[in-house]
Structures are given as structure tokens and as C-alpha cells.
Amino acid sequence: MLAYTIRKFIFSVVVLFLASVVIFTLVNLGYDPLTSLRTNPRLTPEQINEIASIYGLDRPLYERYFIWIGGFFQGDLGFSVNNQSPVSNVLAPRVWPTILLMGSSLVFTVIIAIPFGIYSAIRKYSAADNVGTFFSFVGYSMPSFWLGLILQLVLGVYLTAWAGTRVFYTSGMSTQGGGIVDMLQHLTLPVITLSVIGIASYSRFQRSAMLDVLSSDYLRTARAKGLSQTRVYLKHALRNALIPVVTLIALEMGVLLGGAIITETVFAWPGLGFTLADALYKGDYDVAQTLLMITAVLVVFFNYVADIAYSLIDPRITYA
């Protein structure tokens, strides 16, 4: 186990290095941060060169990469040209909104998807299973931006007009002076938008994994010993059927920033996803490459955690 953990860690470091090279290269080759300065008639070529020297933009690309990656792991994330402040100051107030949104969505998804997936497997081909399968396909194929717009229209506009009072807000995180209820009114629609696809995919994976386990020999042995159905399902079947779902949850935790980009943009949610979309649109390359690198770190880290967690969920899994 220790040897596997070390090998996996080394592999993760290599993957992060390659990811950082790709991210830095694509961001820097795809956008010239001096473009807006060169088109400014108030700046002379000498002043533009001085600004480029201050920010290290006159150096070769490989030198800028090592300066950036070294600063990244030391906490120096660069400087946001558009905000005229360090990147860390730009991102700090955006972290909590994204954690709140993605964390709420993940909890809501797991609470609904896993029990329903288990029930669908136990009641295979029942009316509830068939209906759940249909809505899972619909939910998984539904574009999140379209669903967000529909929810804004139906629950944000039409419901408000029908009820005569504001039930759900369609943008922002909170109203000035609002409390917990106000925050929930802002949070509900984006959470539903993010959760629909997650519930559809998690429930199908859980159902499929549970069906594979229910047909195994050791469960027939457990039933032959006289164990109750509840004990057979929860202690013996569910523990093994959770392994694919653990992978999905780990991936979901890793790509929380990428999954939030569209939803945060649609609902003007002041999180990291909205910040990344804005940085890419405005060419704030230090902010963009930092957020992309953070996403890569999260993906690699949570995949690493998932691999280690397999042996804890199922003791039969061992690593040489």
C-alpha cells in the first residue's frame, strides 16, 4: 500500500507538471496582454516596453513559465491587470461563494441520487425504475445553461408574478442586509441547475453498480445464512456498489470550478467560475491561468484520494 501511494504521488506530480506547461503555453500564446496597451494612443513604445519589463513580459516564454510556476507554489499568483491588484486578492472573496454553491449541489445530488439508484436496482423494471430511467436520460442530456434560463423564467419570473412576492432570485448571491432565508432564495435555482445532471448520472451509475453486486455469489451466500434483506443490501451490497460512485464524487470535487463556470455566469453568482469566464473574456491571463491550474491541482488531488479510498471502502482491494 505504501509503495502504491508513493508511486501514485509521483505520477500525480508528473501529471501536474505537464498540465501546468499546457495551461501556461495555451494561455500565453492565445493572448497578448500588451495588445490593449499598444492600441492606447497615450502610451509611447518606451512606456509599453517599461511596463512589459516590470511584469516580465519581455522575457522568453520558458523563463516566464518557471517564474510563474515557482510563484504559484509559493503563494504568489501574479498580478491582475484588469483589477490592478494581486490575483490572490481577486480570488479570495470568490472562494466561499463557489464552495457554498458546489458543496450544496453535491450534498443535494448525493442525498437524492444514491438512495434512488439503490431503490431502482432493488425494484428493477418497476414503474418507479422506468420513470426514473426516463428522467435520468432527460436530465443528463439537458444543457445546464438552458435549464438555468428556464428556471429563471418559470420560478424566478412567472412564480413571482403568480404569488405576488419574490420566491426565488435569479441572480447574485444575496441581497444587502438579507439573512439565511434570502441566501437560500438566491441559492436554490443554481443548485437545482447543477444538481439535475449530477442526479441523473449518479443514480444511473449507482443502479448499475448495485445490479452487478446483487447478482454476485457472496450475496446469495449471505441470504442463505438467514441475514435480513436490509443487512444484505446495506452492509454487503452497498459497500461494494459505492466504488464507482466514489470515483464520480472525486471527479466532481476536482472539477468543481469547471462545472460552475456556466451556472455561475447564467446566475451572475460571484464565484470562481464566473471570475474565470470573465478573465478569459477580458484577457486577464494571470487570473485565468491561475484558476485553470487550481482546477488541475484539484482534479489530480481528488483522483489520488479516490484511489486510496477504494481500499477503505472494499477491504478486498489491495495494492502491491
CSV table of C-alpha atoms in Angstrom, one decimal:
chain,number,residue,atom,x,y,z
A,1,MET,CA,0.0,0.0,0.0
A,2,LEU,CA,2.8,2.4,0.9
A,3,ALA,CA,4.7,1.7,-2.3
A,4,TYR,CA,1.5,2.2,-4.4
A,5,THR,CA,0.8,5.5,-2.5
A,6,ILE,CA,4.3,6.8,-3.3
A,7,ARG,CA,4.1,5.7,-7.0
A,8,LYS,CA,0.7,7.3,-7.3
A,9,PHE,CA,2.1,10.5,-5.8
A,10,ILE,CA,5.0,10.7,-8.2
A,11,PHE,CA,2.7,10.1,-11.1
A,12,SER,CA,0.4,12.9,-9.9
A,13,VAL,CA,3.3,15.3,-9.7
A,14,VAL,CA,4.3,14.4,-13.3
A,15,VAL,CA,0.7,15.0,-14.5
A,16,LEU,CA,0.5,18.3,-12.7
A,17,PHE,CA,3.8,19.4,-14.3
A,18,LEU,CA,2.5,18.5,-17.8
A,19,ALA,CA,-0.8,20.2,-17.1
A,20,SER,CA,0.9,23.4,-15.9
A,21,VAL,CA,3.0,23.5,-19.1
A,22,VAL,CA,-0.1,23.1,-21.3
A,23,ILE,CA,-2.1,25.7,-19.4
A,24,PHE,CA,0.7,28.3,-19.4
A,25,THR,CA,1.5,27.8,-23.0
A,26,LEU,CA,-2.1,27.9,-24.3
A,27,VAL,CA,-3.0,30.9,-22.2
A,28,ASN,CA,0.1,32.9,-23.1
A,29,LEU,CA,0.1,32.0,-26.8
A,30,GLY,CA,-3.6,32.6,-27.1
A,31,TYR,CA,-3.5,36.2,-25.8
A,32,ASP,CA,-1.1,39.1,-25.8
A,33,PRO,CA,-1.5,41.1,-22.6
A,34,LEU,CA,0.1,44.1,-24.2
A,35,THR,CA,-2.4,44.3,-27.0
A,36,SER,CA,-4.6,46.9,-25.2
A,37,LEU,CA,-1.6,48.9,-24.3
A,38,ARG,CA,-0.3,49.0,-27.9
A,39,THR,CA,-3.6,50.4,-29.1
A,40,ASN,CA,-3.6,53.1,-26.4
A,41,PRO,CA,-2.5,56.4,-28.1
A,42,ARG,CA,-1.5,57.9,-24.8
A,43,LEU,CA,1.3,55.4,-24.3
A,44,THR,CA,4.6,55.6,-26.1
A,45,PRO,CA,6.6,52.5,-27.2
A,46,GLU,CA,9.1,53.2,-24.5
A,47,GLN,CA,6.4,53.2,-21.8
A,48,ILE,CA,5.0,49.9,-23.2
A,49,ASN,CA,8.4,48.3,-23.0
A,50,GLU,CA,8.9,49.6,-19.5
A,51,ILE,CA,5.5,48.0,-18.4
A,52,ALA,CA,6.5,44.8,-20.2
A,53,SER,CA,9.8,44.7,-18.3
A,54,ILE,CA,8.1,45.3,-14.9
A,55,TYR,CA,5.8,42.4,-15.4
A,56,GLY,CA,8.4,40.2,-17.1
A,57,LEU,CA,6.6,40.1,-20.4
A,58,ASP,CA,9.8,40.8,-22.3
A,59,ARG,CA,11.4,37.5,-21.2
A,60,PRO,CA,11.3,34.2,-23.1
A,61,LEU,CA,8.3,32.0,-22.6
A,62,TYR,CA,10.1,29.3,-20.8
A,63,GLU,CA,11.6,31.8,-18.3
A,64,ARG,CA,8.2,33.2,-17.6
A,65,TYR,CA,6.8,29.7,-17.1
A,66,PHE,CA,9.4,28.9,-14.3
A,67,ILE,CA,8.8,32.3,-12.7
A,68,TRP,CA,5.0,31.7,-12.7
A,69,ILE,CA,5.0,28.1,-11.5
A,70,GLY,CA,7.6,28.8,-8.8
A,71,GLY,CA,5.5,31.7,-7.6
A,72,PHE,CA,2.3,29.7,-7.8
A,73,PHE,CA,3.5,27.1,-5.3
A,74,GLN,CA,4.9,29.8,-3.1
A,75,GLY,CA,1.6,31.6,-3.0
A,76,ASP,CA,2.5,34.4,-5.5
A,77,LEU,CA,-0.3,34.0,-8.0
A,78,GLY,CA,0.6,37.0,-10.2
A,79,PHE,CA,-1.0,40.4,-10.8
A,80,SER,CA,-4.4,41.0,-12.3
A,81,VAL,CA,-4.0,43.8,-14.9
A,82,ASN,CA,-7.8,44.4,-15.2
A,83,ASN,CA,-8.3,44.7,-11.4
A,84,GLN,CA,-5.0,46.3,-10.7
A,85,SER,CA,-4.4,44.1,-7.7
A,86,PRO,CA,-2.7,40.8,-6.9
A,87,VAL,CA,-4.5,37.7,-8.2
A,88,SER,CA,-4.8,36.4,-4.6
A,89,ASN,CA,-6.8,39.5,-3.6
A,90,VAL,CA,-9.1,39.0,-6.6
A,91,LEU,CA,-9.8,35.3,-5.9
A,92,ALA,CA,-10.0,35.4,-2.1
A,93,PRO,CA,-13.6,36.8,-1.9
A,94,ARG,CA,-14.7,34.4,-4.7
A,95,VAL,CA,-13.7,31.1,-3.0
A,96,TRP,CA,-16.6,30.9,-0.4
A,97,PRO,CA,-19.4,31.5,-2.9
A,98,THR,CA,-18.1,28.7,-5.1
A,99,ILE,CA,-17.6,26.3,-2.2
A,100,LEU,CA,-21.1,27.1,-1.0
A,101,LEU,CA,-22.7,26.6,-4.4
A,102,MET,CA,-20.8,23.4,-5.3
A,103,GLY,CA,-20.9,21.9,-1.8
A,104,SER,CA,-24.7,22.4,-1.6
A,105,SER,CA,-25.2,21.0,-5.1
A,106,LEU,CA,-23.0,17.9,-4.3
A,107,VAL,CA,-24.8,17.2,-1.0
A,108,PHE,CA,-28.2,17.6,-2.6
A,109,THR,CA,-27.2,15.4,-5.5
A,110,VAL,CA,-25.8,12.6,-3.3
A,111,ILE,CA,-28.8,12.6,-0.9
A,112,ILE,CA,-31.2,12.1,-3.8
A,113,ALA,CA,-29.2,10.1,-6.4
A,114,ILE,CA,-27.7,7.3,-4.2
A,115,PRO,CA,-30.9,6.2,-2.4
A,116,PHE,CA,-32.9,6.4,-5.7
A,117,GLY,CA,-30.2,4.4,-7.5
A,118,ILE,CA,-30.3,1.7,-4.8
A,119,TYR,CA,-34.1,1.6,-4.9
A,120,SER,CA,-34.1,1.4,-8.7
A,121,ALA,CA,-31.8,-1.6,-8.6
A,122,ILE,CA,-33.8,-3.4,-5.9
A,123,ARG,CA,-37.1,-2.7,-7.7
A,124,LYS,CA,-35.7,-3.3,-11.2
A,125,TYR,CA,-38.1,-2.7,-14.1
A,126,SER,CA,-40.8,-1.4,-11.8
A,127,ALA,CA,-42.8,1.7,-12.7
A,128,ALA,CA,-40.6,3.9,-10.4
A,129,ASP,CA,-37.5,2.5,-12.0
A,130,ASN,CA,-38.8,3.1,-15.6
A,131,VAL,CA,-39.9,6.6,-14.7
A,132,GLY,CA,-36.5,7.3,-13.1
A,133,THR,CA,-34.6,6.0,-16.1
A,134,PHE,CA,-36.6,8.2,-18.4
A,135,PHE,CA,-36.0,11.4,-16.3
A,136,SER,CA,-32.3,10.4,-15.9
A,137,PHE,CA,-31.8,10.4,-19.7
A,138,VAL,CA,-33.7,13.7,-20.0
A,139,GLY,CA,-31.7,15.3,-17.2
A,140,TYR,CA,-28.4,14.1,-18.4
A,141,SER,CA,-28.9,15.3,-21.9
A,142,MET,CA,-30.3,18.7,-20.8
A,143,PRO,CA,-27.9,21.7,-21.3
A,144,SER,CA,-27.2,23.4,-18.0
A,145,PHE,CA,-27.4,26.9,-19.4
A,146,TRP,CA,-30.8,26.2,-21.0
A,147,LEU,CA,-32.1,24.7,-17.7
A,148,GLY,CA,-30.8,27.7,-15.8
A,149,LEU,CA,-32.6,30.1,-18.1
A,150,ILE,CA,-35.9,28.1,-17.9
A,151,LEU,CA,-35.7,28.0,-14.1
A,152,GLN,CA,-35.1,31.8,-14.1
A,153,LEU,CA,-38.1,32.3,-16.3
A,154,VAL,CA,-40.5,29.9,-14.6
A,155,LEU,CA,-39.5,30.0,-11.0
A,156,GLY,CA,-38.0,33.4,-10.9
A,157,VAL,CA,-40.4,35.4,-13.1
A,158,TYR,CA,-43.7,33.6,-13.6
A,159,LEU,CA,-43.8,32.2,-10.0
A,160,THR,CA,-43.1,35.7,-8.6
A,161,ALA,CA,-45.9,37.2,-10.7
A,162,TRP,CA,-48.3,34.4,-9.7
A,163,ALA,CA,-47.5,34.5,-6.0
A,164,GLY,CA,-47.3,38.3,-5.8
A,165,THR,CA,-44.0,38.1,-3.9
A,166,ARG,CA,-40.4,37.2,-4.6
A,167,VAL,CA,-39.9,33.4,-4.0
A,168,PHE,CA,-36.5,32.8,-5.8
A,169,TYR,CA,-33.9,35.3,-7.0
A,170,THR,CA,-32.4,34.9,-10.5
A,171,SER,CA,-29.1,36.5,-10.0
A,172,GLY,CA,-26.5,37.3,-7.4
A,173,MET,CA,-25.7,35.6,-4.1
A,174,SER,CA,-27.6,37.7,-1.6
A,175,THR,CA,-29.5,41.0,-1.1
A,176,GLN,CA,-27.8,43.6,1.1
A,177,GLY,CA,-28.9,43.1,4.7
A,178,GLY,CA,-30.5,39.7,3.8
A,179,GLY,CA,-30.3,36.7,6.1
A,180,ILE,CA,-30.2,32.9,5.7
A,181,VAL,CA,-33.7,32.8,4.0
A,182,ASP,CA,-32.5,35.5,1.5
A,183,MET,CA,-29.4,33.4,0.7
A,184,LEU,CA,-31.4,30.3,0.2
A,185,GLN,CA,-33.7,32.2,-2.2
A,186,HIS,CA,-30.6,33.1,-4.3
A,187,LEU,CA,-29.0,29.6,-3.9
A,188,THR,CA,-31.9,27.4,-4.8
A,189,LEU,CA,-32.1,27.9,-8.6
A,190,PRO,CA,-28.3,27.5,-9.3
A,191,VAL,CA,-28.2,24.4,-7.0
A,192,ILE,CA,-31.1,22.8,-8.9
A,193,THR,CA,-29.4,23.6,-12.2
A,194,LEU,CA,-26.1,22.0,-11.1
A,195,SER,CA,-27.8,19.0,-9.5
A,196,VAL,CA,-30.0,17.8,-12.3
A,197,ILE,CA,-27.1,16.4,-14.4
A,198,GLY,CA,-25.4,15.0,-11.3
A,199,ILE,CA,-28.6,13.3,-10.0
A,200,ALA,CA,-29.1,11.7,-13.5
A,201,SER,CA,-25.6,10.4,-13.8
A,202,TYR,CA,-25.1,9.3,-10.1
A,203,SER,CA,-28.4,7.5,-9.9
A,204,ARG,CA,-27.7,5.5,-13.1
A,205,PHE,CA,-24.2,4.6,-12.0
A,206,GLN,CA,-25.4,3.6,-8.6
A,207,ARG,CA,-28.2,1.5,-10.1
A,208,SER,CA,-25.8,-0.3,-12.5
A,209,ALA,CA,-23.2,-0.9,-9.8
A,210,MET,CA,-25.9,-2.2,-7.4
A,211,LEU,CA,-27.3,-4.6,-10.0
A,212,ASP,CA,-23.9,-6.1,-10.6
A,213,VAL,CA,-23.4,-6.6,-6.9
A,214,LEU,CA,-26.9,-8.0,-6.3
A,215,SER,CA,-26.3,-10.9,-8.7
A,216,SER,CA,-23.0,-11.9,-7.1
A,217,ASP,CA,-22.4,-15.2,-5.3
A,218,TYR,CA,-21.5,-13.8,-1.9
A,219,LEU,CA,-24.9,-12.1,-1.6
A,220,ARG,CA,-26.6,-15.4,-2.3
A,221,THR,CA,-24.5,-16.9,0.5
A,222,ALA,CA,-25.4,-14.0,2.8
A,223,ARG,CA,-29.1,-14.6,2.2
A,224,ALA,CA,-28.6,-18.4,2.7
A,225,LYS,CA,-27.2,-17.6,6.1
A,226,GLY,CA,-30.5,-16.0,7.1
A,227,LEU,CA,-29.4,-12.4,7.1
A,228,SER,CA,-32.2,-9.9,6.7
A,229,GLN,CA,-32.6,-8.1,3.4
A,230,THR,CA,-31.8,-4.8,5.0
A,231,ARG,CA,-28.5,-6.1,6.3
A,232,VAL,CA,-27.7,-7.8,3.0
A,233,TYR,CA,-28.4,-4.6,1.0
A,234,LEU,CA,-26.8,-2.0,3.3
A,235,LYS,CA,-23.8,-3.9,4.7
A,236,HIS,CA,-22.8,-6.3,1.9
A,237,ALA,CA,-24.1,-4.9,-1.3
A,238,LEU,CA,-24.0,-1.1,-0.9
A,239,ARG,CA,-20.4,-1.1,0.3
A,240,ASN,CA,-19.1,-2.6,-2.9
A,241,ALA,CA,-21.6,-0.8,-5.1
A,242,LEU,CA,-20.3,2.6,-3.9
A,243,ILE,CA,-16.9,2.3,-5.5
A,244,PRO,CA,-18.0,3.7,-9.0
A,245,VAL,CA,-19.8,6.5,-7.2
A,246,VAL,CA,-16.8,7.4,-5.2
A,247,THR,CA,-14.9,7.9,-8.5
A,248,LEU,CA,-17.7,10.2,-9.7
A,249,ILE,CA,-17.7,12.2,-6.5
A,250,ALA,CA,-13.9,12.6,-6.6
A,251,LEU,CA,-14.1,13.8,-10.2
A,252,GLU,CA,-16.9,16.2,-9.2
A,253,MET,CA,-14.9,17.6,-6.4
A,254,GLY,CA,-12.0,18.0,-8.8
A,255,VAL,CA,-13.9,19.9,-11.5
A,256,LEU,CA,-16.0,22.0,-9.2
A,257,LEU,CA,-14.6,25.1,-10.8
A,258,GLY,CA,-15.2,24.0,-14.3
A,259,GLY,CA,-18.7,22.8,-13.5
A,260,ALA,CA,-19.5,26.2,-12.0
A,261,ILE,CA,-18.5,28.3,-15.0
A,262,ILE,CA,-21.7,28.1,-16.9
A,263,THR,CA,-24.1,28.1,-13.9
A,264,GLU,CA,-22.3,31.0,-12.2
A,265,THR,CA,-22.3,33.0,-15.4
A,266,VAL,CA,-26.1,32.4,-16.0
A,267,PHE,CA,-27.0,33.3,-12.4
A,268,ALA,CA,-24.3,36.0,-12.0
A,269,TRP,CA,-23.0,34.1,-9.0
A,270,PRO,CA,-19.9,35.8,-7.7
A,271,GLY,CA,-17.7,32.7,-7.6
A,272,LEU,CA,-14.5,31.4,-9.1
A,273,GLY,CA,-16.3,30.1,-12.2
A,274,PHE,CA,-17.7,33.5,-13.1
A,275,THR,CA,-14.3,35.0,-12.4
A,276,LEU,CA,-12.6,32.6,-14.8
A,277,ALA,CA,-15.2,33.2,-17.6
A,278,ASP,CA,-14.7,37.0,-17.1
A,279,ALA,CA,-10.9,36.7,-17.1
A,280,LEU,CA,-10.9,34.7,-20.3
A,281,TYR,CA,-13.2,37.1,-22.0
A,282,LYS,CA,-11.2,40.2,-20.9
A,283,GLY,CA,-7.8,38.6,-21.4
A,284,ASP,CA,-6.7,38.8,-17.7
A,285,TYR,CA,-4.3,35.9,-18.3
A,286,ASP,CA,-2.7,35.8,-14.8
A,287,VAL,CA,-6.2,35.2,-13.3
A,288,ALA,CA,-7.1,32.7,-16.0
A,289,GLN,CA,-4.0,30.5,-15.8
A,290,THR,CA,-4.1,30.5,-12.0
A,291,LEU,CA,-7.7,29.3,-11.9
A,292,LEU,CA,-7.0,26.7,-14.6
A,293,MET,CA,-4.0,25.5,-12.6
A,294,ILE,CA,-6.1,25.3,-9.4
A,295,THR,CA,-8.6,23.2,-11.3
A,296,ALA,CA,-5.8,20.8,-12.4
A,297,VAL,CA,-4.5,20.5,-8.9
A,298,LEU,CA,-8.0,19.7,-7.6
A,299,VAL,CA,-8.6,17.1,-10.2
A,300,VAL,CA,-5.3,15.3,-9.6
A,301,PHE,CA,-5.6,15.5,-5.8
A,302,PHE,CA,-9.1,14.1,-5.6
A,303,ASN,CA,-8.4,11.3,-8.0
A,304,TYR,CA,-5.4,10.4,-5.8
A,305,VAL,CA,-7.7,10.5,-2.8
A,306,ALA,CA,-10.3,8.3,-4.6
A,307,ASP,CA,-7.7,5.6,-5.4
A,308,ILE,CA,-6.6,5.4,-1.8
A,309,ALA,CA,-10.2,5.4,-0.6
A,310,TYR,CA,-11.1,2.3,-2.6
A,311,SER,CA,-9.2,0.1,-0.2
A,312,LEU,CA,-11.1,1.6,2.7
A,313,ILE,CA,-14.5,1.0,1.1
A,314,ASP,CA,-13.7,-2.5,0.0
A,315,PRO,CA,-11.0,-4.4,2.0
A,316,ARG,CA,-10.7,-6.9,-0.8
A,317,ILE,CA,-8.9,-4.2,-2.9
A,318,THR,CA,-5.2,-4.2,-2.1
A,319,TYR,CA,-2.2,-2.6,-3.8
A,320,ALA,CA,1.1,-4.2,-4.2
